[in-house]
Coordinates of N, CA, C and O in Angstrom, one line a residue:
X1 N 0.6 6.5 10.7 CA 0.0 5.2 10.7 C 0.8 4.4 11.7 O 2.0 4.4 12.0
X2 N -0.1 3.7 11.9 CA 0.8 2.1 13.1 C 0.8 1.0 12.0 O -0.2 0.6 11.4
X3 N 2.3 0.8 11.7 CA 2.2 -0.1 11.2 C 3.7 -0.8 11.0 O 4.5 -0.8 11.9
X4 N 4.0 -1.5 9.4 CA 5.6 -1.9 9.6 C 6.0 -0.9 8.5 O 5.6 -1.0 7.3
X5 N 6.8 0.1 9.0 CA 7.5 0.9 8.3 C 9.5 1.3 8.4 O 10.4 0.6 8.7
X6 N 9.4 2.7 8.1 CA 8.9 3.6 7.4 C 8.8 3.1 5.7 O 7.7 3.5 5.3
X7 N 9.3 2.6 5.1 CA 9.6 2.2 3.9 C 8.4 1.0 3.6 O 7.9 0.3 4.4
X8 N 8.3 1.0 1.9 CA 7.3 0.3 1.4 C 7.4 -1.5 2.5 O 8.5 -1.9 2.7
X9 N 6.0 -2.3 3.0 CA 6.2 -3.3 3.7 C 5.5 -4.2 2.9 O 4.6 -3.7 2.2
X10 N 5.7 -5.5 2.9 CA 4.5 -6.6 2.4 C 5.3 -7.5 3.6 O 6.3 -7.2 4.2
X11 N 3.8 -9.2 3.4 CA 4.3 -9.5 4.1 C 5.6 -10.4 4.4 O 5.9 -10.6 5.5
X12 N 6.5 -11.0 3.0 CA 7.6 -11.2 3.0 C 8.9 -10.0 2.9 O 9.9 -10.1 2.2
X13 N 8.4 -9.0 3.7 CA 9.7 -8.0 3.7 C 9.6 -7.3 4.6 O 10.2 -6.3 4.8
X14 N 8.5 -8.0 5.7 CA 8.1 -7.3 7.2 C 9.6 -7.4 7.9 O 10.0 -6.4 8.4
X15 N 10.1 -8.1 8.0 CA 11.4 -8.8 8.8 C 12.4 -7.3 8.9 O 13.0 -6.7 9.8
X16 N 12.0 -6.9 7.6 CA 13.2 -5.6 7.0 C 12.8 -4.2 7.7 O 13.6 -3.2 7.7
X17 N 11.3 -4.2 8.3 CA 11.8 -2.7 8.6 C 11.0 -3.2 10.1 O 10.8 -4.3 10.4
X18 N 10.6 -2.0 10.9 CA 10.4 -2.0 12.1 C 8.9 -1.6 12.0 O 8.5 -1.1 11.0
X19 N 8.1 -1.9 13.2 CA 6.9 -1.7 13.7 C 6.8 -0.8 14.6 O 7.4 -1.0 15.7
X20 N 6.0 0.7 14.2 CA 5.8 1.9 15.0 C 5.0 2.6 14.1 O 4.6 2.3 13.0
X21 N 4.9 3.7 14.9 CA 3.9 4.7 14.4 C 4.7 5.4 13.4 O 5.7 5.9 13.8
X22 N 4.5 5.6 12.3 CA 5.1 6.5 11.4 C 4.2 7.9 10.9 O 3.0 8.1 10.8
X23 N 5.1 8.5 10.6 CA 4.4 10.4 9.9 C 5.2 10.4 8.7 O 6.4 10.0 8.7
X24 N 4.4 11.0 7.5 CA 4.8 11.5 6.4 C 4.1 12.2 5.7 O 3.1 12.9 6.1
X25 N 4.6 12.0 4.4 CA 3.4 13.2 3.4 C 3.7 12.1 2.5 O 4.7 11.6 2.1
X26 N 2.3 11.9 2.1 CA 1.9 10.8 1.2 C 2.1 11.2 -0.1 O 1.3 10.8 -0.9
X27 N 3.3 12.0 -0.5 CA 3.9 11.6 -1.8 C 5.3 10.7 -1.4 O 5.7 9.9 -2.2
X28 N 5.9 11.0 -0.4 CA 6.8 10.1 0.1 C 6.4 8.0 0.4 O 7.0 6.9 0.5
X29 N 5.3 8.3 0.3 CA 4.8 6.6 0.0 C 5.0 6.0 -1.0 O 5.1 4.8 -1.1
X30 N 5.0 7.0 -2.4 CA 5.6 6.4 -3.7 C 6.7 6.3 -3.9 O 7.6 7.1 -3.8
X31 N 6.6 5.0 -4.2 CA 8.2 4.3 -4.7 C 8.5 4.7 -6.2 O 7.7 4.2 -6.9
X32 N 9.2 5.4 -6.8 CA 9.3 5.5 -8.2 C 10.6 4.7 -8.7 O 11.8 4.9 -8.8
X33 N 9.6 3.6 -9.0 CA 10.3 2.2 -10.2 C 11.0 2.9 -11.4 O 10.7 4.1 -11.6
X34 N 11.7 2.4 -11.9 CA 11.8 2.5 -13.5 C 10.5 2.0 -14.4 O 10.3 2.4 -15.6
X35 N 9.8 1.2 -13.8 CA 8.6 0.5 -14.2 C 7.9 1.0 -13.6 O 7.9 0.6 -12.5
X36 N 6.6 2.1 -13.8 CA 5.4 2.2 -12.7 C 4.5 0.7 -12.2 O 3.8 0.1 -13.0
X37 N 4.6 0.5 -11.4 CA 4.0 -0.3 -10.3 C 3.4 0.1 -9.0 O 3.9 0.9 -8.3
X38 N 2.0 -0.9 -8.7 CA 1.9 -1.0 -7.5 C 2.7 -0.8 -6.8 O 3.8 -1.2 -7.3
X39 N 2.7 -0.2 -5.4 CA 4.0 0.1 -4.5 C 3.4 0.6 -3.5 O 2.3 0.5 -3.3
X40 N 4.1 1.3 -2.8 CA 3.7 1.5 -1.4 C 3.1 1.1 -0.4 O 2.7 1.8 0.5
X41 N 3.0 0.1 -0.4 CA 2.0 -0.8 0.7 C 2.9 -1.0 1.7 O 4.1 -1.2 1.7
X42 N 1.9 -0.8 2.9 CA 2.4 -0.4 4.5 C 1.8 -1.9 5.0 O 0.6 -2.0 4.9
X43 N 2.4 -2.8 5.4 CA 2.0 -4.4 5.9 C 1.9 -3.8 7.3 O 2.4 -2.7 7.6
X44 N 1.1 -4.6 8.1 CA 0.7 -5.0 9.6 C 0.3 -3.6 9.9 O 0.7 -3.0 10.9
X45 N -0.7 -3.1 8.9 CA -1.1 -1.7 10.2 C -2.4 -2.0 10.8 O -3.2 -2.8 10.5
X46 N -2.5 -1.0 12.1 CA -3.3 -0.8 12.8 C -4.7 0.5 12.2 O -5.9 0.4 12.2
X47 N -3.9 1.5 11.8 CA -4.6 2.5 11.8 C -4.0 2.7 10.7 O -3.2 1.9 10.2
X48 N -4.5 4.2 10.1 CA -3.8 5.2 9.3 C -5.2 6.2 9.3 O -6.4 6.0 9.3
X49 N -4.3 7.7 9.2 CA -4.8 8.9 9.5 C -4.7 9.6 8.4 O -3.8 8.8 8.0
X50 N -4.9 10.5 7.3 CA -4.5 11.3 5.9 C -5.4 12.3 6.4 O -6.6 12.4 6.4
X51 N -4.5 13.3 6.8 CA -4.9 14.7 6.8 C -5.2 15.5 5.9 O -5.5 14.4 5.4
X52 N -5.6 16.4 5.1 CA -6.1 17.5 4.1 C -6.1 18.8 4.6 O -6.1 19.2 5.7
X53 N -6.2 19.5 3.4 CA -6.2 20.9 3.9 C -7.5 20.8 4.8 O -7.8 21.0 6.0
X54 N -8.1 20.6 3.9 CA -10.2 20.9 4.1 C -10.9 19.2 4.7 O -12.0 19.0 5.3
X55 N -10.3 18.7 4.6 CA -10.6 17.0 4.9 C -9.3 16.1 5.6 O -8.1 16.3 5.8
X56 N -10.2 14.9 5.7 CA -9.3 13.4 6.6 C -10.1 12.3 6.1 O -11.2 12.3 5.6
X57 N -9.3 11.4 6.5 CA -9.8 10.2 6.7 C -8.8 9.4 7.7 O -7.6 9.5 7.9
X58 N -9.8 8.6 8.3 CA -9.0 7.5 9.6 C -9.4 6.0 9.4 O -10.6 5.6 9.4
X59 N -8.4 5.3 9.2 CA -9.1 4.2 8.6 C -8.2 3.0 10.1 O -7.0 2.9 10.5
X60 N -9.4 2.3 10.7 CA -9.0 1.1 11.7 C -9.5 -0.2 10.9 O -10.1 -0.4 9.8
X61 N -9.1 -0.9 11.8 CA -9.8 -2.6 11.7 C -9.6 -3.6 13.0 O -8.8 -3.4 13.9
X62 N -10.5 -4.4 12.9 CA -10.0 -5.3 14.1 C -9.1 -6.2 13.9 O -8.3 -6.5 14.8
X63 N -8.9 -6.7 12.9 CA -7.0 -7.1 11.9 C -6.8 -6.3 11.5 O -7.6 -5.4 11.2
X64 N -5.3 -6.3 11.3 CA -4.5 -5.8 11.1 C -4.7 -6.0 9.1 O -5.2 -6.9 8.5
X65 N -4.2 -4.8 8.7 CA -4.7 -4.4 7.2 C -3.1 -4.2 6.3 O -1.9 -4.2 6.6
X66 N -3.7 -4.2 4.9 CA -2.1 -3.3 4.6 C -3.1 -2.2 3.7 O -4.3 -2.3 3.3
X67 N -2.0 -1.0 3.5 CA -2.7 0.1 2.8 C -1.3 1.0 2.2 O -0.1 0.9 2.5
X68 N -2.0 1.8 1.6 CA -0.8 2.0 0.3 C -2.1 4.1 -0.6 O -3.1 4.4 -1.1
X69 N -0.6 4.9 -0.1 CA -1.8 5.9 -0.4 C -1.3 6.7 -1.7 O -2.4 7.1 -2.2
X70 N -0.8 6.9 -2.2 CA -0.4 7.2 -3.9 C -0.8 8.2 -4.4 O -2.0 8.4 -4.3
X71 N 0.1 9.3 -5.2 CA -0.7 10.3 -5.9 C -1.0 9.6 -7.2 O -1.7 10.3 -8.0
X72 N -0.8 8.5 -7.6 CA -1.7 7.7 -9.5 C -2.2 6.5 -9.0 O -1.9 5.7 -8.2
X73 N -3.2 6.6 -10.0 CA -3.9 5.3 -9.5 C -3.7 3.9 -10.4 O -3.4 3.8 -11.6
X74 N -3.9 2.7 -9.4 CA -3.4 1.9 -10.1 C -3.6 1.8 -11.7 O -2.7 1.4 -12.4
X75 N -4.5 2.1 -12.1 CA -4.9 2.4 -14.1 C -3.3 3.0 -14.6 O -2.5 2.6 -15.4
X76 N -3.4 4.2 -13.9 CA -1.8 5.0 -14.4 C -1.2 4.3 -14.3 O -0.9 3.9 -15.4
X77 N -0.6 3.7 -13.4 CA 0.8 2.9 -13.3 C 0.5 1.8 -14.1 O 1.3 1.8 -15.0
X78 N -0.5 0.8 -14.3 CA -0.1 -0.5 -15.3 C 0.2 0.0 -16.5 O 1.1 -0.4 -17.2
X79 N -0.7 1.1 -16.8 CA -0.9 1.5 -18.8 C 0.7 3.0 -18.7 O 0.8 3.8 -19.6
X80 N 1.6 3.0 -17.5 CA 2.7 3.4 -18.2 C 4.1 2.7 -18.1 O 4.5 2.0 -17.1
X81 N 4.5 2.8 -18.8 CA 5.6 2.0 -18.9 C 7.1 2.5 -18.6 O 7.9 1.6 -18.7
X82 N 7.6 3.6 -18.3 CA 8.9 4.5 -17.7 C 8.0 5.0 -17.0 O 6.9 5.2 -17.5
X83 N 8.4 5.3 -15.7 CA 8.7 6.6 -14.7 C 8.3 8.1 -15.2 O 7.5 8.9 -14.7
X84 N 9.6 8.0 -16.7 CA 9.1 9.5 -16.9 C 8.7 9.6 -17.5 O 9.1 10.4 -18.3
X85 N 6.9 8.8 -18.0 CA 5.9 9.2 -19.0 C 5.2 9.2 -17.5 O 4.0 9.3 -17.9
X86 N 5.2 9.1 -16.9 CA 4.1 9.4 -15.6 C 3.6 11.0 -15.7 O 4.1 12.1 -15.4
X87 N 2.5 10.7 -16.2 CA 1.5 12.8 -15.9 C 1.7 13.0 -14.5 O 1.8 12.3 -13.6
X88 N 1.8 14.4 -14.6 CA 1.4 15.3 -13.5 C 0.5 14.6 -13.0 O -0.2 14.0 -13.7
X89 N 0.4 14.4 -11.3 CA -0.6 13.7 -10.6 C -1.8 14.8 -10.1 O -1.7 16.0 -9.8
X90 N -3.1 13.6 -10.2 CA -4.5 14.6 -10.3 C -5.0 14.4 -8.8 O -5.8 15.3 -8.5
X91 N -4.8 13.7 -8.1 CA -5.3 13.8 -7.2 C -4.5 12.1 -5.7 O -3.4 11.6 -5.4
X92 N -5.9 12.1 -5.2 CA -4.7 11.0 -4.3 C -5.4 9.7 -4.0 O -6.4 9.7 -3.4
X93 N -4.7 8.8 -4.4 CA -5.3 7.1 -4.7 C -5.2 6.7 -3.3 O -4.2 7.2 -2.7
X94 N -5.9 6.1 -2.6 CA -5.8 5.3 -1.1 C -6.6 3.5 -1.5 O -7.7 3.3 -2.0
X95 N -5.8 2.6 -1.3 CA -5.6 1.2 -1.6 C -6.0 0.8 -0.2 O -5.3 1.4 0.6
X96 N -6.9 0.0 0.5 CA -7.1 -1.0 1.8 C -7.2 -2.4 1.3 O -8.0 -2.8 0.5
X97 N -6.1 -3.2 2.1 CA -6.2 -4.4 1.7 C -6.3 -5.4 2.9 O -5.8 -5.3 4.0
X98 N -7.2 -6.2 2.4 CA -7.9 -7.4 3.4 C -6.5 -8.5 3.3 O -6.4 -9.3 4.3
X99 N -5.6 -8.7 2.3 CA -4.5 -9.3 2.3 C -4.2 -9.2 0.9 O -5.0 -9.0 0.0
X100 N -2.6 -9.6 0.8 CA -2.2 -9.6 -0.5 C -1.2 -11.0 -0.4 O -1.1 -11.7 0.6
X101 N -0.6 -11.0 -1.8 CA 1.0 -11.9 -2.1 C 1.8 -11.0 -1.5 O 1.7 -9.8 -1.1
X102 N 2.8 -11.9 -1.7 CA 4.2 -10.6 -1.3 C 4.9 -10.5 -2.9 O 4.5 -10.9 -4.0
X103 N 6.0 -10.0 -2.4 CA 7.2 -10.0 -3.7 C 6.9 -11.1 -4.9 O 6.7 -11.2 -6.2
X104 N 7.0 -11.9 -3.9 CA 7.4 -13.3 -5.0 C 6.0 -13.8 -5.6 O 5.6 -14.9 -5.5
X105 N 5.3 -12.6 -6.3 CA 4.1 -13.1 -6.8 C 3.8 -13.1 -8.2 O 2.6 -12.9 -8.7
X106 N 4.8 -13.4 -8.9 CA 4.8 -14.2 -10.7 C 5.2 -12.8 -11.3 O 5.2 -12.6 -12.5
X107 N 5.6 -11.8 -10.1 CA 5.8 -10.1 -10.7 C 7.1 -10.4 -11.8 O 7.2 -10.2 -13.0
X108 N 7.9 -10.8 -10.8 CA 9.2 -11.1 -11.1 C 9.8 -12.1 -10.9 O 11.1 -12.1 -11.0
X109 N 8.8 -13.4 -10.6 CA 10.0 -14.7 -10.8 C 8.5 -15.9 -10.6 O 7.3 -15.5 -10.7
X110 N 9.1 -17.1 -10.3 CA 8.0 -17.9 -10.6 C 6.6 -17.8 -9.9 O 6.7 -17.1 -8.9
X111 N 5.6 -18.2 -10.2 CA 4.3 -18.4 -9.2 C 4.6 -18.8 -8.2 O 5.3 -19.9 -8.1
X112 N 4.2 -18.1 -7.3 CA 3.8 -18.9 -5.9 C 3.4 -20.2 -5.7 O 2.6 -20.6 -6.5
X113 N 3.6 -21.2 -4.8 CA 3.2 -22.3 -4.6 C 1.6 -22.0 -3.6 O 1.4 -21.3 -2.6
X114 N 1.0 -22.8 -4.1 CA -0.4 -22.6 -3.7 C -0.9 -22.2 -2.2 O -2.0 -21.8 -1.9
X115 N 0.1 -22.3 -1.4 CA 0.0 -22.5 -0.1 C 0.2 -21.1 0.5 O -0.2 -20.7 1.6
X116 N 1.0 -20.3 -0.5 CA 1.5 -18.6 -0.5 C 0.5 -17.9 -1.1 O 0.4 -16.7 -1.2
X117 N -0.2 -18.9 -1.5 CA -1.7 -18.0 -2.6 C -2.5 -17.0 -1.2 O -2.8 -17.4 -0.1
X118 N -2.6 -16.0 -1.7 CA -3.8 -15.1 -1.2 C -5.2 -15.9 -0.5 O -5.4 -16.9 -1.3
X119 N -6.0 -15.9 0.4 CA -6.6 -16.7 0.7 C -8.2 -16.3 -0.4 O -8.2 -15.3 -1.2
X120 N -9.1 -17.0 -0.4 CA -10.2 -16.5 -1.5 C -10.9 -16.1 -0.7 O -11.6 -15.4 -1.4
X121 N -11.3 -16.1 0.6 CA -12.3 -15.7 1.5 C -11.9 -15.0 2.9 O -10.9 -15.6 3.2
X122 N -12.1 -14.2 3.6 CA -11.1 -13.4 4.7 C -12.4 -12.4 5.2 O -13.4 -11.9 4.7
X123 N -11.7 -12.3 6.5 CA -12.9 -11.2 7.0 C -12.5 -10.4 7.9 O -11.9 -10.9 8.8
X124 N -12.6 -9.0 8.0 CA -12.2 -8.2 8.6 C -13.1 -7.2 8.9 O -14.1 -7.1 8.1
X125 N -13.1 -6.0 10.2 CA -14.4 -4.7 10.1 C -13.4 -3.6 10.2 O -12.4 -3.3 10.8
X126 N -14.0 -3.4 9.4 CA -13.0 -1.8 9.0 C -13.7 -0.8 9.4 O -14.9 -0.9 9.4
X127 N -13.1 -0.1 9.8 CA -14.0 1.6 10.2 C -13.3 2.5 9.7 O -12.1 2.6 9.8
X128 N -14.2 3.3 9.0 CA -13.7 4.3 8.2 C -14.8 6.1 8.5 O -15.9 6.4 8.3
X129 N -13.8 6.5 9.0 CA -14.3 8.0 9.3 C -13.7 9.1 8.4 O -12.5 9.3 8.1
X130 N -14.3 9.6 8.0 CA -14.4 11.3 7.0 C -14.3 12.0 8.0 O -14.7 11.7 9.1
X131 N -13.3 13.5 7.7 CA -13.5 14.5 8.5 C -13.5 15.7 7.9 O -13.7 16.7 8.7

């Protein structure tokens, strides 16, 4: 992917890692919390490619996106509560986001002030290719 990596990005923690192309294996995108949570989100990408044995997908935009690719899907992670009640993973969750909060989003400390709010309306063209 082109984006702000290698490690999980939003956009209040862009500053912390660098912008380039990164390679992995998308179990390495999971962050494993003590808490399962949302996680892995890659801020300011361009692209991202997910290879398969038998398949792909290539996902662009004309903005810049965040995306987040996960072996549990967000359902798994709210309804568990440790790490080690996490099942065996069934398959592979992919998240595209038109925008999010960052950190400081009532997860773990006060609400955001309105002006840090998510916008309610946004527009972006995504292209998404199967292979």
């Amino acid at each position: 992917y082109l984006g702000y990596g290698p490690h999980e990005s939003y956009i209040d923690t862009k500053n912390l890692m660098d912008k380039g192309e990164f390679e992995m294996d998308y179990l390495e995108m999971f962050t494993n919390y003590i808490k399962p949570q949302e996680c892995g989100s890659r801020f300011g990408t361009e692209y991202f490619d997910l290879a398969g044995k038998n398949s792909g997908i290539s996902v662009t935009a004309q903005e810049q996106f965040s995306f987040s690719i996960l072996p549990y899907s967000w359902e798994t992670l709210m309804k568990t509560a440790h790490n080690y009640e996490l099942p065996q993973s069934d398959g592979v969750y992919i998240s595209v986001d038109l925008a999010m909060a960052g950190v400081g989003s009532n997860s773990c400390g006060p609400e955001l002030m309105e002006k840090y709010h998510v916008p309610k309306a946004g527009k972006n063209r995504f292209i998404i290719k199967f292979s």
